[in-house]
mmCIF file of C-alpha atoms and ligand atoms in Angstrom:
data_model
loop_
_atom_site.group_PDB
_atom_site.id
_atom_site.type_symbol
_atom_site.label_atom_id
_atom_site.label_comp_id
_atom_site.label_asym_id
_atom_site.label_seq_id
_atom_site.Cartn_x
_atom_site.Cartn_y
_atom_site.Cartn_z
ATOM 1 C CA MET A 118 164.585 200.223 156.612
ATOM 2 C CA PRO A 119 162.163 196.773 155.614
ATOM 3 C CA THR A 120 162.468 196.100 151.895
ATOM 4 C CA PRO A 121 158.888 197.116 150.177
ATOM 5 C CA THR A 122 156.701 193.847 150.411
ATOM 6 C CA LYS A 123 153.646 193.156 148.271
ATOM 7 C CA ILE A 124 150.982 191.303 150.240
ATOM 8 C CA LYS A 125 147.540 189.965 149.747
ATOM 9 C CA ALA A 126 145.425 191.017 152.840
ATOM 10 C CA PRO A 127 141.573 190.427 153.736
ATOM 11 C CA LEU A 128 139.916 193.959 154.699
ATOM 12 C CA THR A 129 138.481 192.950 158.438
ATOM 13 C CA LYS A 130 136.783 196.469 158.656
ATOM 14 C CA ILE A 131 135.076 199.551 157.374
ATOM 15 C CA THR A 132 134.691 202.589 159.649
ATOM 16 C CA ARG A 133 132.800 204.986 157.990
ATOM 17 C CA PHE A 134 133.469 207.783 159.845
ATOM 18 C CA ALA A 135 131.376 210.816 157.244
ATOM 19 C CA ASP A 136 129.972 209.895 153.727
ATOM 20 C CA ASP A 137 133.471 210.521 152.165
ATOM 21 C CA VAL A 138 135.387 209.041 155.523
ATOM 22 C CA PHE A 139 136.408 206.008 156.044
ATOM 23 C CA LYS A 140 139.185 203.689 158.117
ATOM 24 C CA LEU A 141 140.220 200.481 156.606
ATOM 25 C CA ASP A 142 141.599 197.473 158.867
ATOM 26 C CA PHE A 143 143.374 194.967 157.161
ATOM 27 C CA ALA A 144 144.935 191.632 159.156
ATOM 28 C CA VAL A 145 148.113 190.881 158.118
ATOM 29 C CA GLU A 146 150.847 189.036 159.810
ATOM 30 C CA ARG A 147 153.068 191.004 162.269
ATOM 31 C CA LYS A 148 156.383 190.961 160.142
ATOM 32 C CA TYR A 149 154.445 193.002 157.424
ATOM 33 C CA THR A 150 154.120 195.736 159.893
ATOM 34 C CA ARG A 151 157.844 196.874 160.637
ATOM 35 C CA PHE A 152 157.163 200.117 159.065
ATOM 36 C CA LYS A 153 157.874 203.158 160.351
ATOM 37 C CA PRO A 154 155.618 204.967 162.157
ATOM 38 C CA GLY A 155 155.278 208.184 159.431
ATOM 39 C CA GLN A 156 154.819 206.312 156.561
ATOM 40 C CA PHE A 157 152.494 205.217 154.082
ATOM 41 C CA LEU A 158 151.522 202.235 151.382
ATOM 42 C CA HIS A 159 149.994 201.497 147.930
ATOM 43 C CA LEU A 160 146.780 200.285 147.970
ATOM 44 C CA THR A 161 144.820 198.624 144.670
ATOM 45 C CA LEU A 162 141.296 197.589 143.421
ATOM 46 C CA GLU A 163 142.897 195.773 140.978
ATOM 47 C CA ASP A 164 144.323 192.220 140.857
ATOM 48 C CA PHE A 165 148.088 191.616 141.265
ATOM 49 C CA ASP A 166 149.565 188.489 139.853
ATOM 50 C CA PRO A 167 152.633 188.105 141.745
ATOM 51 C CA THR A 168 154.465 186.081 139.387
ATOM 52 C CA GLN A 169 154.978 189.478 137.198
ATOM 53 C CA ALA A 170 156.593 193.026 137.894
ATOM 54 C CA TYR A 171 153.930 194.959 136.725
ATOM 55 C CA TRP A 172 151.989 196.699 139.506
ATOM 56 C CA PRO A 173 148.465 198.276 138.644
ATOM 57 C CA GLU A 174 147.303 201.737 139.320
ATOM 58 C CA SER A 175 146.881 202.320 143.283
ATOM 59 C CA ARG A 176 146.814 205.076 145.546
ATOM 60 C CA VAL A 177 148.578 205.759 148.717
ATOM 61 C CA PHE A 178 147.736 206.463 152.234
ATOM 62 C CA SER A 179 149.510 207.568 155.639
ATOM 63 C CA ILE A 180 149.386 203.888 157.640
ATOM 64 C CA CYS A 181 147.340 204.740 160.687
ATOM 65 C CA SER A 182 147.883 201.889 162.801
ATOM 66 C CA ALA A 183 150.793 201.202 165.138
ATOM 67 C CA PRO A 184 153.988 198.901 164.250
ATOM 68 C CA LYS A 185 154.647 195.452 165.088
ATOM 69 C CA THR A 186 151.070 194.370 165.441
ATOM 70 C CA ASN A 187 148.730 192.666 163.056
ATOM 71 C CA THR A 188 146.994 195.105 161.893
ATOM 72 C CA LEU A 189 147.562 197.992 158.822
ATOM 73 C CA SER A 190 144.954 200.405 159.054
ATOM 74 C CA ILE A 191 144.457 204.131 156.490
ATOM 75 C CA ILE A 192 141.696 206.537 157.018
ATOM 76 C CA TYR A 193 140.623 207.881 153.138
ATOM 77 C CA SER A 194 138.711 210.956 152.153
ATOM 78 C CA VAL A 195 136.770 210.775 148.949
ATOM 79 C CA LYS A 196 138.328 213.053 146.939
ATOM 80 C CA GLY A 197 138.682 212.003 142.963
ATOM 81 C CA ALA A 198 137.517 208.933 140.693
ATOM 82 C CA TYR A 199 139.850 206.539 142.446
ATOM 83 C CA THR A 200 138.874 206.901 146.603
ATOM 84 C CA THR A 201 135.055 207.400 144.848
ATOM 85 C CA ARG A 202 135.871 203.368 143.561
ATOM 86 C CA MET A 203 137.012 202.287 146.769
ATOM 87 C CA ARG A 204 134.086 203.816 148.300
ATOM 88 C CA ASP A 205 132.354 201.674 146.102
ATOM 89 C CA GLU A 206 133.807 198.661 145.784
ATOM 90 C CA LEU A 207 135.741 197.800 148.783
ATOM 91 C CA VAL A 208 133.651 195.284 150.754
ATOM 92 C CA GLU A 209 134.636 193.145 154.559
ATOM 93 C CA GLY A 210 136.114 190.125 153.933
ATOM 94 C CA GLY A 211 137.392 191.339 150.673
ATOM 95 C CA GLU A 212 141.332 190.838 149.589
ATOM 96 C CA TYR A 213 143.049 193.587 148.466
ATOM 97 C CA TRP A 214 146.319 194.053 147.646
ATOM 98 C CA LEU A 215 148.726 196.490 149.090
ATOM 99 C CA LYS A 216 152.732 197.229 148.579
ATOM 100 C CA LEU A 217 155.278 198.831 151.647
ATOM 101 C CA PRO A 218 156.495 200.671 153.593
ATOM 102 C CA TYR A 219 157.476 203.690 151.821
ATOM 103 C CA GLY A 220 158.009 207.368 152.569
ATOM 104 C CA ASP A 221 160.868 209.525 154.364
ATOM 105 C CA PHE A 222 157.696 211.345 157.159
ATOM 106 C CA ILE A 223 159.593 209.767 159.744
ATOM 107 C CA ILE A 224 159.245 211.197 162.606
ATOM 108 C CA GLU A 225 161.988 209.854 164.928
ATOM 109 C CA GLN A 226 164.203 210.466 162.248
ATOM 110 C CA LEU A 227 163.464 214.042 160.991
ATOM 111 C CA LEU A 228 163.908 215.689 164.855
ATOM 112 C CA PRO A 229 167.217 215.901 166.528
ATOM 113 C CA GLU A 230 166.550 213.947 170.299
ATOM 114 C CA GLY A 231 164.633 216.116 172.495
ATOM 115 C CA GLU A 232 163.112 218.672 170.964
ATOM 116 C CA THR A 233 159.456 219.185 170.441
ATOM 117 C CA ALA A 234 157.543 217.756 167.708
ATOM 118 C CA VAL A 235 154.409 219.832 167.165
ATOM 119 C CA LEU A 236 152.181 217.653 165.177
ATOM 120 C CA VAL A 237 149.497 219.911 163.039
ATOM 121 C CA ALA A 238 147.001 217.622 160.930
ATOM 122 C CA GLY A 239 143.733 218.845 158.921
ATOM 123 C CA GLY A 240 141.337 215.902 158.815
ATOM 124 C CA THR A 241 142.598 212.733 157.537
ATOM 125 C CA GLY A 242 145.952 214.538 158.233
ATOM 126 C CA ILE A 243 146.293 212.718 161.573
ATOM 127 C CA SER A 244 147.200 209.548 160.273
ATOM 128 C CA PRO A 245 150.835 209.655 159.619
ATOM 129 C CA TYR A 246 150.817 210.741 163.463
ATOM 130 C CA VAL A 247 149.009 208.183 164.620
ATOM 131 C CA SER A 248 151.596 204.937 164.671
ATOM 132 C CA TYR A 249 153.878 207.737 166.075
ATOM 133 C CA LEU A 250 151.879 208.609 169.305
ATOM 134 C CA GLU A 251 150.625 204.601 169.454
ATOM 135 C CA GLN A 252 154.473 203.921 169.935
ATOM 136 C CA GLY A 253 155.595 206.719 172.279
ATOM 137 C CA LEU A 254 152.459 206.281 174.178
ATOM 138 C CA GLU A 255 153.879 202.297 174.871
ATOM 139 C CA ASN A 256 157.414 203.067 174.843
ATOM 140 C CA GLY A 257 157.818 206.934 175.458
ATOM 141 C CA PHE A 258 158.182 209.374 173.613
ATOM 142 C CA GLY A 259 161.795 210.833 174.603
ATOM 143 C CA ARG A 260 160.708 214.682 173.983
ATOM 144 C CA HIS A 261 157.971 216.957 174.067
ATOM 145 C CA VAL A 262 154.968 216.303 171.509
ATOM 146 C CA HIS A 263 152.447 218.457 170.632
ATOM 147 C CA LEU A 264 149.412 218.240 168.968
ATOM 148 C CA ALA A 265 146.971 220.364 167.158
ATOM 149 C CA TYR A 266 144.205 219.045 164.912
ATOM 150 C CA ALA A 267 141.141 220.322 163.093
ATOM 151 C CA VAL A 268 138.101 218.583 162.362
ATOM 152 C CA ARG A 269 135.275 219.697 160.225
ATOM 153 C CA SER A 270 132.762 217.661 162.300
ATOM 154 C CA PRO A 271 132.469 216.273 165.621
ATOM 155 C CA GLU A 272 131.715 212.857 163.732
ATOM 156 C CA ARG A 273 135.052 212.995 161.777
ATOM 157 C CA LEU A 274 136.557 213.045 164.856
ATOM 158 C CA SER A 275 138.838 209.599 164.328
ATOM 159 C CA PHE A 276 141.098 207.869 167.101
ATOM 160 C CA ASP A 277 139.037 209.263 170.370
ATOM 161 C CA ASP A 278 140.519 206.431 171.870
ATOM 162 C CA LEU A 279 144.085 207.610 171.566
ATOM 163 C CA LEU A 280 143.834 210.815 172.013
ATOM 164 C CA SER A 281 142.081 209.862 175.113
ATOM 165 C CA ARG A 282 145.076 208.024 176.200
ATOM 166 C CA THR A 283 147.367 210.904 175.083
ATOM 167 C CA ARG A 284 145.515 213.577 177.325
ATOM 168 C CA THR A 285 146.922 211.875 180.110
ATOM 169 C CA THR A 286 150.752 211.631 179.342
ATOM 170 C CA GLU A 287 153.168 213.783 180.743
ATOM 171 C CA THR A 288 155.559 214.618 178.508
ATOM 172 C CA PHE A 289 152.225 215.233 175.636
ATOM 173 C CA THR A 290 150.105 218.373 174.916
ATOM 174 C CA GLN A 291 147.362 218.679 172.717
ATOM 175 C CA ARG A 292 144.475 220.797 171.292
ATOM 176 C CA VAL A 293 141.510 219.769 168.756
ATOM 177 C CA TRP A 294 139.427 222.203 166.881
ATOM 178 C CA CYS A 295 135.891 221.617 165.016
ATOM 179 C CA GLU A 296 134.525 223.981 162.830
ATOM 180 C CA THR A 297 131.051 222.798 163.442
ATOM 181 C CA ASP A 298 128.767 221.901 166.653
ATOM 182 C CA GLY A 299 126.783 218.439 166.573
ATOM 183 C CA ALA A 300 127.378 214.849 168.207
ATOM 184 C CA GLU A 301 128.837 213.669 171.467
ATOM 185 C CA ASP A 302 132.968 214.244 171.207
ATOM 186 C CA ASN A 303 133.909 212.540 174.706
ATOM 187 C CA GLY A 304 135.283 215.763 175.826
ATOM 188 C CA ILE A 305 138.180 215.854 173.279
ATOM 189 C CA ILE A 306 137.226 218.813 171.498
ATOM 190 C CA THR A 307 138.761 221.866 173.007
ATOM 191 C CA ASP A 308 138.552 224.866 170.299
ATOM 192 C CA SER A 309 135.504 225.907 167.808
ATOM 193 C CA GLY A 310 136.286 227.074 164.257
ATOM 194 C CA PRO A 311 139.062 226.189 162.335
ATOM 195 C CA LEU A 312 143.144 225.563 163.138
ATOM 196 C CA ASP A 313 144.556 228.630 164.770
ATOM 197 C CA LEU A 314 148.231 228.825 163.720
ATOM 198 C CA ASP A 315 148.681 231.241 166.172
ATOM 199 C CA SER A 316 147.878 229.854 169.225
ATOM 200 C CA VAL A 317 149.527 226.645 168.066
ATOM 201 C CA VAL A 318 152.834 229.011 168.027
ATOM 202 C CA ALA A 319 152.173 230.305 171.747
ATOM 203 C CA ASP A 320 151.351 227.068 172.757
ATOM 204 C CA VAL A 321 154.827 225.409 172.593
ATOM 205 C CA ALA A 322 156.506 228.642 173.016
ATOM 206 C CA ASN A 323 158.450 227.597 176.662
ATOM 207 C CA PHE A 324 159.291 223.803 175.024
ATOM 208 C CA PRO A 325 162.095 223.358 173.470
ATOM 209 C CA SER A 326 163.315 224.383 169.428
ATOM 210 C CA PRO A 327 159.584 223.458 168.351
ATOM 211 C CA HIS A 328 159.829 221.363 165.043
ATOM 212 C CA TYR A 329 156.374 221.754 163.085
ATOM 213 C CA LEU A 330 155.443 218.582 161.188
ATOM 214 C CA LEU A 331 152.253 219.659 158.638
ATOM 215 C CA SER A 332 149.708 216.772 157.666
ATOM 216 C CA GLY A 333 146.748 218.066 155.762
ATOM 217 C CA PRO A 334 145.022 219.327 152.872
ATOM 218 C CA PRO A 335 147.279 220.917 150.106
ATOM 219 C CA GLY A 336 145.910 224.162 150.899
ATOM 220 C CA MET A 337 146.345 224.371 154.440
ATOM 221 C CA LEU A 338 149.593 223.187 154.602
ATOM 222 C CA ALA A 339 150.900 225.834 151.731
ATOM 223 C CA THR A 340 149.311 228.645 153.853
ATOM 224 C CA PHE A 341 150.907 227.259 157.195
ATOM 225 C CA SER A 342 154.183 226.917 156.095
ATOM 226 C CA SER A 343 153.906 230.503 154.634
ATOM 227 C CA LYS A 344 152.877 232.251 157.904
ATOM 228 C CA LEU A 345 154.983 230.012 160.191
ATOM 229 C CA LYS A 346 157.807 231.472 158.429
ATOM 230 C CA THR A 347 156.313 235.073 157.248
ATOM 231 C CA ASP A 348 154.877 235.592 160.660
ATOM 232 C CA HIS A 349 156.565 233.948 163.337
ATOM 233 C CA GLY A 350 159.920 233.565 161.906
ATOM 234 C CA VAL A 351 160.393 230.336 161.747
ATOM 235 C CA ASP A 352 162.942 228.874 160.279
ATOM 236 C CA GLU A 353 162.373 226.102 157.199
ATOM 237 C CA GLN A 354 164.660 223.396 159.069
ATOM 238 C CA PHE A 355 161.833 223.507 161.962
ATOM 239 C CA ILE A 356 159.153 222.988 159.439
ATOM 240 C CA HIS A 357 158.465 219.287 157.932
ATOM 241 C CA ILE A 358 155.856 218.606 155.206
ATOM 242 C CA ASP A 359 153.641 215.485 154.477
ATOM 243 C CA GLU A 360 153.293 215.973 150.837
ATOM 244 C CA TRP A 361 150.148 214.243 149.811
ATOM 245 C CA GLU A 362 150.228 215.329 145.995
HETATM 246 C C1 LIG B 630 152.653 210.030 150.952
HETATM 247 C C2 LIG B 630 150.910 210.274 150.845
HETATM 248 C C3 LIG B 630 150.272 209.742 151.534
HETATM 249 C C4 LIG B 630 149.021 209.753 151.375
HETATM 250 N N1 LIG B 630 147.947 209.690 152.650
HETATM 251 C C5 LIG B 630 146.597 209.771 152.518
HETATM 252 C C6 LIG B 630 145.441 209.408 153.586
HETATM 253 O O1 LIG B 630 146.029 208.742 154.611
HETATM 254 N N2 LIG B 630 144.738 209.484 153.119
HETATM 255 C C7 LIG B 630 143.962 210.187 152.541
HETATM 256 O O2 LIG B 630 142.778 210.326 151.949
HETATM 257 N N3 LIG B 630 145.094 210.565 151.206
HETATM 258 C C8 LIG B 630 146.329 210.669 151.558
HETATM 259 N N4 LIG B 630 146.640 210.343 149.864
HETATM 260 C C9 LIG B 630 146.343 211.667 149.312
HETATM 261 C C10 LIG B 630 145.798 210.159 148.247
HETATM 262 O O3 LIG B 630 146.585 208.876 147.898
HETATM 263 C C11 LIG B 630 145.339 210.186 146.611
HETATM 264 O O4 LIG B 630 145.664 211.393 146.092
HETATM 265 C C12 LIG B 630 144.327 211.160 147.159
HETATM 266 O O5 LIG B 630 143.008 210.762 147.546
HETATM 267 C C13 LIG B 630 143.559 211.636 145.660
HETATM 268 O O6 LIG B 630 141.649 210.984 145.386
HETATM 269 P P1 LIG B 630 141.631 210.257 144.075
HETATM 270 O O7 LIG B 630 143.095 209.413 144.266
HETATM 271 O O8 LIG B 630 140.810 209.591 144.123
HETATM 272 O O9 LIG B 630 141.882 211.206 143.061
HETATM 273 P P2 LIG B 630 142.205 211.102 141.202
HETATM 274 O O10 LIG B 630 141.470 212.394 140.535
HETATM 275 O O11 LIG B 630 141.753 209.534 141.014
HETATM 276 O O12 LIG B 630 143.532 211.390 141.282
HETATM 277 C C14 LIG B 630 144.237 212.548 142.080
HETATM 278 C C15 LIG B 630 145.458 212.360 141.593
HETATM 279 O O13 LIG B 630 146.321 210.651 141.549
HETATM 280 C C16 LIG B 630 147.095 210.400 140.839
HETATM 281 N N5 LIG B 630 147.077 209.631 140.278
HETATM 282 C C17 LIG B 630 146.302 209.861 138.489
HETATM 283 N N6 LIG B 630 146.022 208.501 137.987
HETATM 284 C C18 LIG B 630 147.352 207.710 138.696
HETATM 285 C C19 LIG B 630 147.879 206.685 138.481
HETATM 286 N N7 LIG B 630 147.121 205.372 137.452
HETATM 287 N N8 LIG B 630 148.680 206.027 139.035
HETATM 288 C C20 LIG B 630 149.127 206.712 140.780
HETATM 289 N N9 LIG B 630 148.467 208.299 140.837
HETATM 290 C C21 LIG B 630 147.750 208.724 139.490
HETATM 291 C C22 LIG B 630 147.056 212.235 139.885
HETATM 292 O O14 LIG B 630 148.441 212.588 140.776
HETATM 293 C C23 LIG B 630 146.390 212.687 140.321
HETATM 294 O O15 LIG B 630 145.853 213.947 140.201
HETATM 295 C C24 LIG B 630 148.541 210.471 150.188
HETATM 296 C C25 LIG B 630 149.389 211.235 149.409
HETATM 297 C C26 LIG B 630 150.522 210.852 149.432
HETATM 298 C C27 LIG B 630 151.250 211.355 148.240
#
């Protein structure tokens, strides 16, 4: 596992999906993107003095760009004081300190070879899966992968391009829920309403040894995890949660 590094990176692009959901792209040297899909980075709004050990206040975000490229991307939703500051203070062209890679929500290491990965994502919870999907599209998945992704409104649907490309992959299936109707969705949305866990379980019933990976709002994770165990008899070893708190 690469040792975490601190880097100052130019913020090249801010993409706004909704008033409270933004994607940030940072330009970095390729050597800094040797993370494992599913890992996260620290972002600080403060200046950092590399000659000092002290790392200022920061927040962590799953990396949602492909490894071994020249870009590091994150998606964040505005929740509390710090992410509100991010919305107000971050500017394209500015340079910001990042620290990475961290975390053990690494799909390839969590699942035995050939067993099914069921990626369950609510909103920005899709982030840790994006780099895994990008890597799988390039090198093959070596297992069946099913994505169950839910957004509150069509404009919050991120990674349309990625989700169009995965649709044509043989070992990949997906279902995308949207709670409200709205703008053009490129045909990616398949279901309306909130994510229906019973349908997810039925969708993957015939694939070998489904492992449920859960990422999203803490309330959703707790509900889904307990429902998988009590309603569907899924053993704990087949449930993996990306804890965001
Ligand atoms: C592994 C992981 C991955 C995550 N990935 C994403 C992601 O991809 N997208 C996304 O939107 N969110 C992600 N989060 C959540 C994100 O890091 C923030 O916690 C969340 O956005 C809360 O918003 P806030 O910081 O504005 O809230 P705030 O109200 O500012 O703080 C929320 C919490 O941060 C902690 N905190 C408070 N002060 C400090 C401090 N000085 N230093 C460190 N922590 C402090 C406390 O637990 C506090 O309750 C992730 C969290 C984790 C743990």
